[in-house]
Amino acid sequence: MKSHMHLRPRVLVTGGSGFLGSHLCERLLASGAEVLCVDNFFSSTRENVEHLLPNPRFELMRHDVTFPLFVEVDEIYHLACPASPIHYQRDPVQTTKTSVHGSINMLGLAKRTGARILLASTSEVYGDPEVHPQVEEYWGHVNPNGIRSCYDEGKRCAETLFFDYHRQNQVDIKVARIFNTYGPRMHPNDGRVVSNFIVQTLRGDSITLYGDGSQTRSFCYVDDQVDGLMKLMGSPDGVTGPINIGNPNEITVRQLAERVTALIGDAREIIFEPLPSDDPTRRCPDITKAREILGWEPKTDLDTGLAATIEYFKNHPDRVNW
Ligand code: NAD
Ligand code: UDP
C-alpha cells in the first residue's frame, strides 16, 4: 500500500457496473477497500451491483467518463468502455470518445490525486494478429478505419495516453491487455460468443456460428481475470505493463459450441452466418510475463467456467429471455 493511502484504500472502478467491473467491485469490497463505482450504464444496468448497495463501503455514481470527475481516491481501475461489438458499434464516435477523452479525464484525476491507475486494455490492440501466440512486444495488425476501429484504435490511443502521462507526468500506471473473458453476469444480448451460445441453447434456438467456426479464441474465466487485474494493480512500482491477462487454452469457436451444448446436454441446430469484417482469425495470449512478473496464471478450466456460467443463466431466466 502507498504511504499516502488511507487505512482502507479508496478505489474508483470506472465501468464498475459492467460484467467485469461488478466482479471486481465485489472482490475489492471483500478485500476491505472502499469502492466508488462510476458508470453511465451505456452497456450495463444497476442490477449487476444492486446486491452491493447495502454495503456502507460501496458507492454507486452515475457519470460519463468523457466528462471530468473530481473525487479523492488512491487507486483507479479504468474499465469504462463498451466491450462487445454490438455495444461499441452502436455509437462508434462515443466509443472512441470514451476511450480517449475518458482516459484523459481519469489520467488527469490520477495526476492530481497521485492515485495509481490501471487501464483495461484489450487483445484487440493486436487486431488480426500475424504473430501467434500474441506477445506484448507485438505491435499489432489493426485496420484504422473499419467497423472495429473505434474500439481497437480507441484502446490503442488510451495506451498511448497512459504511457505519455507516465513519461511526462510520472503517473503511476498499469496496463492490462485483457483477452476474451466470460462468466456470470455477461450481458445476454451483447452478442459475445459464450453468452450467445449458452442463451441460444437454453432458449431452444439454433446456434449461430459466424464463418465456418474455425477461428480461434482463448477464454478466461472472470474470477481468474479479476485475480490478474488485482495482482497487476498490486505489483511493484515500475511494473507498468502492458501485460497480457488471459487464458492460453486456445479453441475454435466451433469447439466452443460443442462444449456448451454437451454441458447443457441438448444439441441444437447450427446455423452458419457470415463472418463479421475484421473478425480476427486466431487469438491466444502468451502469458509468460504475467506468470513471471505477477506470479499469475488462470486456474479455472473451460468446462468448470462454462458450467458456472450456464448455472447463472439457468438461475436467471429473465436474462435468458431478455
Ligand atoms: P461491459 O460493457 O459489461 O462493461 C463496461 C462498462 O462501462 C459498462 O457498465 C458501461 O455502461 C460502462 N461505460 C461505457 N461507456 C462509459 C462512459 N462513457 N462512462 C462511464 N461508463 C461507461 O464490458 P466488460 O466486458 O465488463 O469490459 C470491461 C472493460 O474490460 C472494458 O474496458 C473492455 O474494453 C475491457 N475488456 C473486456 C474484455 C472481455 O472479454 N470482457 C476483453 C478485453 C477488454
Ligand atoms: N461468434 C460466433 N457466433 C456468435 C457470436 C460470435 O461464431 O453468435 C464468433 C465471432 O465471429 C468471433 C468469436 O465468436 O469469431 C468471438 O466473438 P466475440 O464477439 O465473443 O469476441 P471477439 O470477436 O471480440 O473476440
Coordinates of C-alpha atoms and ligand atoms in Angstrom, one line a residue:
M1 CA 0.0 0.0 0.0
K2 CA 1.3 3.5 -0.8
S3 CA 2.4 5.6 2.1
H4 CA -0.2 8.4 1.4
M5 CA -3.0 5.9 1.4
H6 CA -5.8 5.9 3.9
L7 CA -6.0 2.8 6.2
R8 CA -8.6 1.5 3.7
P9 CA -7.7 2.2 0.1
R10 CA -10.3 4.2 -1.7
V11 CA -10.7 2.6 -5.0
L12 CA -12.5 4.0 -8.1
V13 CA -13.8 1.5 -10.6
T14 CA -15.0 3.1 -13.8
G15 CA -17.4 0.9 -15.7
G16 CA -18.0 -0.7 -12.4
S17 CA -21.5 -1.9 -13.0
G18 CA -20.4 -3.8 -16.2
F19 CA -19.7 -7.5 -16.4
L20 CA -16.0 -7.4 -15.3
G21 CA -16.4 -4.3 -13.2
S22 CA -19.2 -5.8 -11.0
H23 CA -17.0 -8.8 -10.2
L24 CA -14.1 -6.5 -9.5
C25 CA -16.1 -4.3 -7.1
E26 CA -17.2 -7.4 -5.2
R27 CA -13.6 -8.6 -4.8
L28 CA -12.4 -5.2 -3.8
L29 CA -15.1 -4.9 -1.1
A30 CA -14.1 -8.4 0.1
S31 CA -10.5 -7.2 0.4
G32 CA -11.7 -4.4 2.7
A33 CA -11.4 -1.5 0.3
E34 CA -13.9 1.4 -0.1
V35 CA -15.2 1.3 -3.6
L36 CA -16.6 4.1 -5.7
C37 CA -18.3 2.6 -8.8
V38 CA -18.8 5.1 -11.6
D39 CA -20.9 4.1 -14.7
N40 CA -23.2 5.7 -17.2
F41 CA -25.0 2.4 -17.8
F42 CA -24.3 2.6 -21.6
S43 CA -23.9 -1.2 -21.7
S44 CA -25.0 -2.4 -18.3
T45 CA -27.7 -2.0 -15.7
R46 CA -27.6 -1.2 -12.0
E47 CA -28.8 -4.8 -11.4
N48 CA -25.2 -6.1 -11.6
V49 CA -24.3 -4.2 -8.5
E50 CA -27.6 -3.9 -6.7
H51 CA -26.5 -6.5 -4.2
L52 CA -23.6 -4.3 -3.2
L53 CA -25.6 -1.2 -2.5
P54 CA -26.3 -2.1 1.2
N55 CA -22.5 -2.2 1.9
P56 CA -21.5 1.1 3.5
R57 CA -18.1 0.9 1.8
F58 CA -19.8 0.8 -1.6
E59 CA -21.0 3.9 -3.5
L60 CA -22.5 4.0 -7.0
M61 CA -22.3 7.1 -9.1
R62 CA -23.9 7.7 -12.5
H63 CA -21.3 9.6 -14.5
D64 CA -20.0 9.6 -18.1
V65 CA -16.2 9.5 -18.0
T66 CA -16.0 11.6 -21.1
F67 CA -16.7 14.4 -18.6
P68 CA -14.2 15.4 -15.9
L69 CA -14.6 13.8 -12.5
F70 CA -13.5 15.3 -9.2
V71 CA -13.1 12.7 -6.4
E72 CA -10.4 11.8 -4.0
V73 CA -9.1 8.2 -4.4
D74 CA -6.0 6.1 -4.0
E75 CA -6.4 3.6 -6.9
I76 CA -8.3 3.7 -10.2
Y77 CA -9.3 0.7 -12.2
H78 CA -10.3 2.3 -15.6
L79 CA -12.7 -0.2 -17.2
A80 CA -15.4 2.2 -18.6
C81 CA -15.9 1.3 -22.3
P82 CA -18.5 -0.8 -24.1
A83 CA -16.6 -4.0 -24.8
S84 CA -18.7 -6.1 -27.2
P85 CA -19.0 -5.3 -31.0
I86 CA -22.8 -4.9 -30.7
H87 CA -22.4 -2.3 -28.0
Y88 CA -19.3 -0.5 -29.2
Q89 CA -20.6 -0.3 -32.8
R90 CA -23.9 1.2 -31.6
D91 CA -22.4 4.7 -31.2
P92 CA -18.8 4.4 -32.5
V93 CA -18.0 8.0 -32.0
Q94 CA -19.0 7.8 -28.4
T95 CA -16.8 4.6 -28.1
T96 CA -13.7 6.4 -29.3
K97 CA -14.6 9.4 -27.1
T98 CA -15.0 7.1 -24.1
S99 CA -11.5 5.5 -24.7
V100 CA -9.7 8.8 -25.5
H101 CA -11.5 11.6 -23.5
G102 CA -12.3 9.1 -20.7
S103 CA -8.7 8.1 -20.4
I104 CA -7.5 11.8 -20.4
N105 CA -10.0 12.6 -17.6
M106 CA -9.1 9.6 -15.5
L107 CA -5.3 10.2 -16.0
G108 CA -5.9 13.8 -15.0
L109 CA -7.6 12.6 -11.9
A110 CA -4.7 10.2 -11.2
K111 CA -2.2 13.0 -11.8
R112 CA -3.9 15.4 -9.3
T113 CA -4.5 12.8 -6.6
G114 CA -1.3 10.7 -7.1
A115 CA -3.5 7.6 -7.5
R116 CA -2.2 4.5 -9.2
I117 CA -4.3 3.9 -12.3
L118 CA -4.9 0.6 -14.3
L119 CA -6.2 0.5 -17.8
A120 CA -8.4 -2.3 -19.0
S121 CA -6.8 -2.5 -22.5
T122 CA -7.5 -5.4 -24.8
S123 CA -6.2 -8.1 -27.0
E124 CA -7.9 -6.1 -29.8
V125 CA -4.8 -3.9 -29.9
Y126 CA -3.2 -6.8 -31.7
G127 CA -6.0 -6.7 -34.4
D128 CA -6.0 -9.7 -36.7
P129 CA -2.6 -10.9 -35.5
E130 CA 0.3 -12.1 -37.6
V131 CA 2.2 -13.2 -34.6
H132 CA 1.0 -16.2 -32.6
P133 CA 0.5 -16.5 -29.7
Q134 CA 0.5 -12.8 -29.1
V135 CA 3.4 -11.4 -27.1
E136 CA 3.3 -7.9 -25.6
E137 CA 6.1 -6.7 -27.9
Y138 CA 4.0 -7.3 -31.0
W139 CA 2.6 -4.0 -32.3
G140 CA -0.4 -5.5 -33.9
H141 CA -2.2 -5.6 -37.3
V142 CA -5.2 -3.3 -37.0
N143 CA -7.5 -1.7 -39.5
P144 CA -7.5 2.1 -38.7
N145 CA -10.9 2.8 -40.3
G146 CA -13.0 -0.4 -40.2
I147 CA -16.0 -1.2 -38.1
R148 CA -13.9 -2.4 -35.1
S149 CA -11.6 0.5 -35.3
C150 CA -13.5 2.8 -32.8
Y151 CA -12.8 0.1 -30.2
D152 CA -9.3 -1.1 -31.3
E153 CA -7.8 2.3 -32.1
G154 CA -9.6 3.9 -29.1
K155 CA -7.8 1.4 -26.8
R156 CA -4.5 1.8 -28.7
C157 CA -4.8 5.6 -28.1
A158 CA -5.7 5.0 -24.5
E159 CA -2.5 3.0 -24.1
T160 CA -0.5 5.9 -25.7
L161 CA -2.1 8.3 -23.3
F162 CA -1.3 6.1 -20.3
F163 CA 2.4 5.8 -21.3
D164 CA 2.7 9.5 -22.1
Y165 CA 1.2 10.6 -18.8
H166 CA 3.7 8.2 -17.2
R167 CA 6.7 9.6 -19.1
Q168 CA 5.6 13.2 -19.0
N169 CA 3.9 13.4 -15.6
Q170 CA 5.2 10.3 -13.7
V171 CA 1.7 9.0 -13.3
D172 CA 1.8 5.5 -11.7
I173 CA 0.3 3.4 -14.5
K174 CA -0.5 -0.3 -15.0
V175 CA -1.8 -1.5 -18.4
A176 CA -3.5 -4.9 -18.7
R177 CA -4.3 -6.4 -22.1
I178 CA -7.4 -8.4 -21.4
F179 CA -8.2 -11.4 -23.6
N180 CA -11.8 -12.8 -24.1
T181 CA -13.3 -13.2 -20.6
Y182 CA -16.6 -14.9 -19.7
G183 CA -18.7 -15.8 -16.7
P184 CA -21.8 -14.9 -14.8
R185 CA -23.4 -11.5 -15.5
M186 CA -22.3 -11.4 -19.1
H187 CA -24.9 -9.3 -20.9
P188 CA -27.2 -11.9 -22.6
N189 CA -27.8 -9.7 -25.7
D190 CA -24.3 -8.2 -26.4
G191 CA -23.6 -10.8 -29.0
R192 CA -20.5 -12.3 -27.3
V193 CA -19.9 -15.8 -28.3
V194 CA -20.1 -17.5 -24.9
S195 CA -23.3 -15.8 -23.7
N196 CA -24.8 -16.2 -27.2
F197 CA -24.2 -20.0 -27.4
I198 CA -25.5 -20.5 -23.8
V199 CA -28.6 -18.3 -24.2
Q200 CA -29.4 -19.8 -27.6
T201 CA -29.2 -23.3 -26.3
L202 CA -31.2 -22.6 -23.2
R203 CA -33.9 -20.8 -25.2
G204 CA -34.1 -23.7 -27.7
D205 CA -32.9 -21.6 -30.6
S206 CA -30.3 -22.6 -33.2
I207 CA -26.7 -21.7 -32.6
T208 CA -25.2 -19.0 -34.8
L209 CA -21.7 -19.8 -36.0
Y210 CA -20.1 -17.0 -37.9
G211 CA -17.9 -18.1 -40.8
D212 CA -17.0 -21.8 -40.6
G213 CA -16.3 -21.6 -36.9
S214 CA -12.6 -22.4 -37.4
Q215 CA -11.5 -19.0 -36.0
T216 CA -9.9 -19.4 -32.5
R217 CA -10.2 -17.7 -29.2
S218 CA -8.9 -18.4 -25.7
F219 CA -11.4 -17.9 -23.0
C220 CA -10.6 -16.8 -19.4
Y221 CA -13.0 -17.2 -16.5
V222 CA -13.9 -14.0 -14.8
D223 CA -12.6 -14.9 -11.4
D224 CA -9.2 -15.6 -12.9
Q225 CA -9.3 -12.3 -14.8
V226 CA -10.1 -10.3 -11.7
D227 CA -7.3 -12.0 -9.8
G228 CA -4.9 -11.0 -12.6
L229 CA -6.1 -7.4 -12.6
M230 CA -5.7 -7.1 -8.8
K231 CA -2.2 -8.7 -8.9
L232 CA -1.2 -6.2 -11.6
M233 CA -2.6 -3.3 -9.5
G234 CA -0.6 -4.6 -6.5
S235 CA 2.7 -5.1 -8.5
P236 CA 5.8 -3.2 -7.5
D237 CA 6.4 0.4 -8.7
G238 CA 7.9 0.5 -12.2
V239 CA 5.9 -2.5 -13.4
T240 CA 3.8 -0.7 -16.0
G241 CA 2.9 -3.5 -18.4
P242 CA 1.4 -3.8 -20.9
I243 CA 0.8 -7.4 -19.6
N244 CA -1.5 -9.9 -21.3
I245 CA -4.1 -11.3 -18.9
G246 CA -6.0 -14.2 -20.4
N247 CA -6.2 -18.0 -20.7
P248 CA -3.8 -19.5 -23.2
N249 CA -6.1 -22.5 -23.8
E250 CA -7.0 -21.9 -27.5
I251 CA -10.0 -23.5 -29.1
T252 CA -12.0 -22.9 -32.2
V253 CA -15.4 -21.3 -32.0
R254 CA -17.0 -24.5 -33.3
Q255 CA -15.4 -26.5 -30.5
L256 CA -16.8 -24.0 -28.1
A257 CA -20.3 -24.6 -29.5
E258 CA -19.8 -28.3 -29.0
R259 CA -18.7 -27.8 -25.3
V260 CA -21.6 -25.6 -24.5
T261 CA -24.2 -28.0 -26.0
A262 CA -22.5 -31.0 -24.4
L263 CA -22.6 -29.3 -20.9
I264 CA -26.2 -28.3 -21.3
G265 CA -27.0 -31.8 -22.6
D266 CA -29.0 -30.5 -25.5
A267 CA -27.9 -30.5 -29.1
R268 CA -29.1 -27.6 -31.3
E269 CA -29.0 -27.0 -35.0
I270 CA -26.1 -24.9 -36.1
I271 CA -26.8 -22.0 -38.5
F272 CA -23.8 -20.6 -40.4
E273 CA -23.8 -16.8 -40.7
P274 CA -21.2 -14.6 -42.5
L275 CA -18.0 -13.8 -40.6
P276 CA -18.2 -10.1 -39.5
S277 CA -15.5 -8.0 -41.2
D278 CA -12.1 -7.7 -39.4
D279 CA -13.0 -10.7 -37.2
P280 CA -9.6 -12.0 -36.0
T281 CA -8.8 -15.5 -37.2
R282 CA -6.6 -16.6 -34.3
R283 CA -6.2 -15.2 -30.8
C284 CA -4.2 -16.7 -27.9
P285 CA -2.2 -14.8 -25.3
D286 CA 1.4 -15.5 -24.4
I287 CA 1.2 -15.1 -20.6
T288 CA 4.9 -15.6 -19.8
K289 CA 5.1 -12.1 -18.4
A290 CA 2.0 -12.5 -16.2
R291 CA 3.5 -15.7 -14.9
E292 CA 6.9 -14.3 -14.2
I293 CA 6.2 -10.8 -13.1
L294 CA 2.8 -11.2 -11.4
G295 CA 3.0 -14.9 -10.4
W296 CA -0.4 -15.2 -12.0
E297 CA -2.0 -17.8 -14.3
P298 CA -5.6 -18.9 -14.8
K299 CA -6.8 -21.7 -12.6
T300 CA -10.3 -22.4 -14.0
D301 CA -10.6 -24.9 -16.8
L302 CA -13.1 -24.2 -19.6
D303 CA -15.7 -26.8 -18.6
T304 CA -15.7 -25.6 -15.0
G305 CA -16.1 -22.0 -16.0
L306 CA -18.8 -22.8 -18.6
A307 CA -20.7 -24.9 -16.1
A308 CA -20.8 -21.9 -13.6
T309 CA -21.9 -19.5 -16.4
I310 CA -24.6 -21.9 -17.6
E311 CA -25.8 -22.3 -14.0
Y312 CA -26.0 -18.5 -13.7
F313 CA -28.2 -18.2 -16.8
K314 CA -30.4 -21.1 -15.7
N315 CA -30.9 -19.3 -12.4
H316 CA -31.8 -16.0 -14.2
P317 CA -34.5 -16.9 -16.7
D318 CA -35.2 -13.2 -17.0
R319 CA -31.7 -12.9 -18.6
V320 CA -32.2 -15.8 -20.9
N321 CA -35.4 -14.3 -22.3
W322 CA -34.0 -10.7 -22.2
Ligands
NAD1 P1 -19.2 -4.1 -20.1 O1 -19.8 -3.5 -21.3 O2 -20.1 -5.1 -19.4 O3 -18.7 -3.0 -19.1 C1 -18.3 -1.7 -19.5 C2 -18.9 -0.7 -18.6 O4 -18.5 0.6 -18.9 C3 -20.5 -0.8 -18.7 O5 -21.0 -0.8 -17.4 C4 -20.8 0.6 -19.4 O6 -22.1 1.1 -19.0 C5 -19.7 1.4 -18.9 N1 -19.4 2.6 -19.7 C6 -19.3 2.6 -21.1 N2 -19.1 3.9 -21.5 C7 -19.0 4.7 -20.4 C8 -18.7 6.0 -20.2 N3 -18.5 6.9 -21.2 N4 -18.7 6.5 -18.9 C9 -19.0 5.6 -17.9 N5 -19.2 4.3 -18.0 C10 -19.2 3.8 -19.3 O7 -17.9 -4.8 -20.6 P2 -16.8 -5.7 -19.8 O8 -16.7 -7.0 -20.5 O9 -17.1 -5.7 -18.4 O10 -15.5 -4.8 -20.1 C11 -14.9 -4.0 -19.1 C12 -13.6 -3.5 -19.7 O11 -12.7 -4.5 -20.0 C13 -13.7 -2.7 -21.0 O12 -12.9 -1.5 -20.9 C14 -13.3 -3.6 -22.0 O13 -12.7 -2.9 -23.1 C15 -12.2 -4.5 -21.3 N6 -12.1 -5.8 -21.9 C16 -13.0 -6.8 -21.7 C17 -12.9 -8.0 -22.3 C18 -13.9 -9.1 -22.1 O14 -13.7 -10.2 -22.7 N7 -14.9 -9.0 -21.3 C19 -11.8 -8.2 -23.2 C20 -10.9 -7.2 -23.4 C21 -11.0 -6.0 -22.7
UDP2 N1 -19.2 -15.7 -32.9 C1 -20.0 -16.7 -33.5 N2 -21.3 -16.7 -33.2 C2 -21.9 -15.9 -32.3 C3 -21.1 -14.8 -31.8 C4 -19.8 -14.8 -32.1 O1 -19.5 -17.5 -34.2 O2 -23.1 -16.0 -32.1 C5 -17.8 -15.6 -33.2 C6 -17.2 -14.3 -33.7 O3 -17.4 -14.1 -35.1 C7 -15.8 -14.4 -33.2 C8 -15.8 -15.2 -32.0 O4 -17.1 -15.9 -32.0 O5 -15.0 -15.0 -34.2 C9 -15.7 -14.4 -30.7 O6 -16.7 -13.4 -30.7 P1 -16.9 -12.3 -29.5 O7 -17.8 -11.2 -30.0 O8 -17.3 -13.1 -28.3 O9 -15.4 -11.8 -29.2 P2 -14.3 -11.1 -30.1 O10 -14.6 -11.3 -31.6 O11 -14.4 -9.6 -29.7 O12 -13.1 -11.8 -29.7

